[in-house]
mmCIF file of C-alpha atoms in Angstrom:
data_model
loop_
_atom_site.group_PDB
_atom_site.id
_atom_site.type_symbol
_atom_site.label_atom_id
_atom_site.label_comp_id
_atom_site.label_asym_id
_atom_site.label_seq_id
_atom_site.Cartn_x
_atom_site.Cartn_y
_atom_site.Cartn_z
ATOM 1 C CA MET E 1 -53.106 -115.354 230.307
ATOM 2 C CA SER E 2 -53.135 -115.827 226.568
ATOM 3 C CA SER E 3 -49.737 -115.228 224.488
ATOM 4 C CA LYS E 4 -49.874 -113.839 221.031
ATOM 5 C CA PRO E 5 -49.008 -116.483 218.196
ATOM 6 C CA PRO E 6 -45.534 -115.639 216.631
ATOM 7 C CA ILE E 7 -45.230 -112.892 214.011
ATOM 8 C CA LEU E 8 -44.345 -114.638 210.717
ATOM 9 C CA LEU E 9 -41.156 -112.223 209.567
ATOM 10 C CA THR E 10 -39.194 -113.415 206.358
ATOM 11 C CA LYS E 11 -36.093 -111.506 204.925
ATOM 12 C CA ASN E 12 -38.695 -111.225 201.913
ATOM 13 C CA PRO E 13 -40.793 -113.783 200.096
ATOM 14 C CA CYS E 14 -38.977 -112.951 196.725
ATOM 15 C CA ILE E 15 -38.476 -116.074 194.322
ATOM 16 C CA GLY E 16 -36.399 -114.267 191.875
ATOM 17 C CA VAL E 17 -39.482 -114.349 189.364
ATOM 18 C CA CYS E 18 -40.099 -110.742 189.067
ATOM 19 C CA LYS E 19 -42.760 -110.245 186.419
ATOM 20 C CA ASP E 20 -46.290 -108.547 187.476
ATOM 21 C CA ASP E 21 -49.734 -108.997 185.964
ATOM 22 C CA LYS E 22 -52.285 -106.206 184.817
ATOM 23 C CA ARG E 23 -53.158 -105.729 188.548
ATOM 24 C CA GLU E 24 -49.549 -104.974 189.427
ATOM 25 C CA ILE E 25 -48.926 -108.299 191.386
ATOM 26 C CA CYS E 26 -45.791 -109.763 191.124
ATOM 27 C CA LYS E 27 -46.390 -113.494 189.565
ATOM 28 C CA GLY E 28 -43.453 -114.640 191.678
ATOM 29 C CA CYS E 29 -44.076 -113.565 194.979
ATOM 30 C CA GLY E 30 -47.547 -112.291 195.033
ATOM 31 C CA ARG E 31 -46.667 -108.868 196.467
ATOM 32 C CA THR E 32 -47.751 -105.519 194.795
ATOM 33 C CA ARG E 33 -45.053 -103.204 193.467
ATOM 34 C CA ASP E 34 -45.808 -101.032 196.584
ATOM 35 C CA GLU E 35 -45.458 -103.545 198.923
ATOM 36 C CA ILE E 36 -41.868 -104.860 197.084
ATOM 37 C CA GLY E 37 -40.607 -101.144 196.928
ATOM 38 C CA ARG E 38 -41.584 -100.642 200.919
ATOM 39 C CA TRP E 39 -40.564 -104.012 202.065
ATOM 40 C CA LYS E 40 -37.780 -102.989 204.277
ATOM 41 C CA SER E 41 -39.812 -99.838 205.802
ATOM 42 C CA LEU E 42 -42.985 -101.932 206.492
ATOM 43 C CA SER E 43 -43.414 -102.646 210.185
ATOM 44 C CA PRO E 44 -43.084 -106.429 211.122
ATOM 45 C CA GLU E 45 -46.858 -106.823 211.588
ATOM 46 C CA ALA E 46 -47.539 -105.448 208.026
ATOM 47 C CA ARG E 47 -44.923 -107.911 206.492
ATOM 48 C CA HIS E 48 -46.365 -110.577 208.753
ATOM 49 C CA ASP E 49 -50.058 -110.102 207.030
ATOM 50 C CA ILE E 50 -48.182 -110.174 203.472
ATOM 51 C CA ASN E 51 -46.529 -113.332 204.307
ATOM 52 C CA LEU E 52 -49.917 -114.958 205.438
ATOM 53 C CA ARG E 53 -51.591 -113.774 202.304
ATOM 54 C CA VAL E 54 -48.754 -114.951 200.074
ATOM 55 C CA LEU E 55 -48.884 -118.224 201.845
ATOM 56 C CA ALA E 56 -52.369 -118.782 201.283
ATOM 57 C CA THR E 57 -52.161 -117.618 197.714
ATOM 58 C CA GLN E 58 -49.118 -118.404 195.886
ATOM 59 C CA GLY E 59 -47.684 -121.456 194.526
ATOM 60 C CA LYS E 60 -45.540 -124.065 196.035
ATOM 61 C CA GLU E 61 -42.163 -122.485 195.518
ATOM 62 C CA VAL E 62 -43.043 -119.384 197.423
ATOM 63 C CA ARG E 63 -44.515 -121.362 200.261
ATOM 64 C CA LYS E 64 -41.507 -123.718 200.434
ATOM 65 C CA ARG E 65 -39.059 -120.588 200.646
ATOM 66 C CA LEU E 66 -41.584 -119.000 203.538
ATOM 67 C CA LEU E 67 -41.956 -121.917 205.208
ATOM 68 C CA ARG E 68 -38.178 -122.901 205.160
ATOM 69 C CA GLU E 69 -37.255 -119.317 206.629
ATOM 70 C CA ILE E 70 -39.539 -119.286 208.909
ATOM 71 C CA ALA E 71 -38.504 -122.717 210.484
ATOM 72 C CA GLU E 72 -35.182 -121.713 210.644
ATOM 73 C CA GLN E 73 -35.806 -118.516 212.467
ATOM 74 C CA ALA E 74 -38.099 -120.438 214.823
ATOM 75 C CA GLU E 75 -35.025 -122.977 215.640
ATOM 76 C CA LYS E 76 -32.569 -120.148 215.982
ATOM 77 C CA ASP E 77 -35.369 -118.576 218.441
ATOM 78 C CA GLY E 78 -35.524 -121.942 220.449
ATOM 79 C CA LEU E 79 -39.191 -122.410 219.449
ATOM 80 C CA ALA E 80 -38.683 -125.543 217.348
#
């Protein structure tokens, strides 16, 4: 019997630095314009995938925000 790892959900990874680069990727949170615009309607799995990418590619401030929010949710769910 195998269990799935938890899905990394957050309200959103925005840190309030909303500037995009030439590839239309936000310099603050690392999401594309499309991902930002559709965030609330994305499936939990799609948001999970984006959060994983952001954790791997963005700076310390974004990682700290995401990890703090994930830890708070795990504590509420009794997983921490």
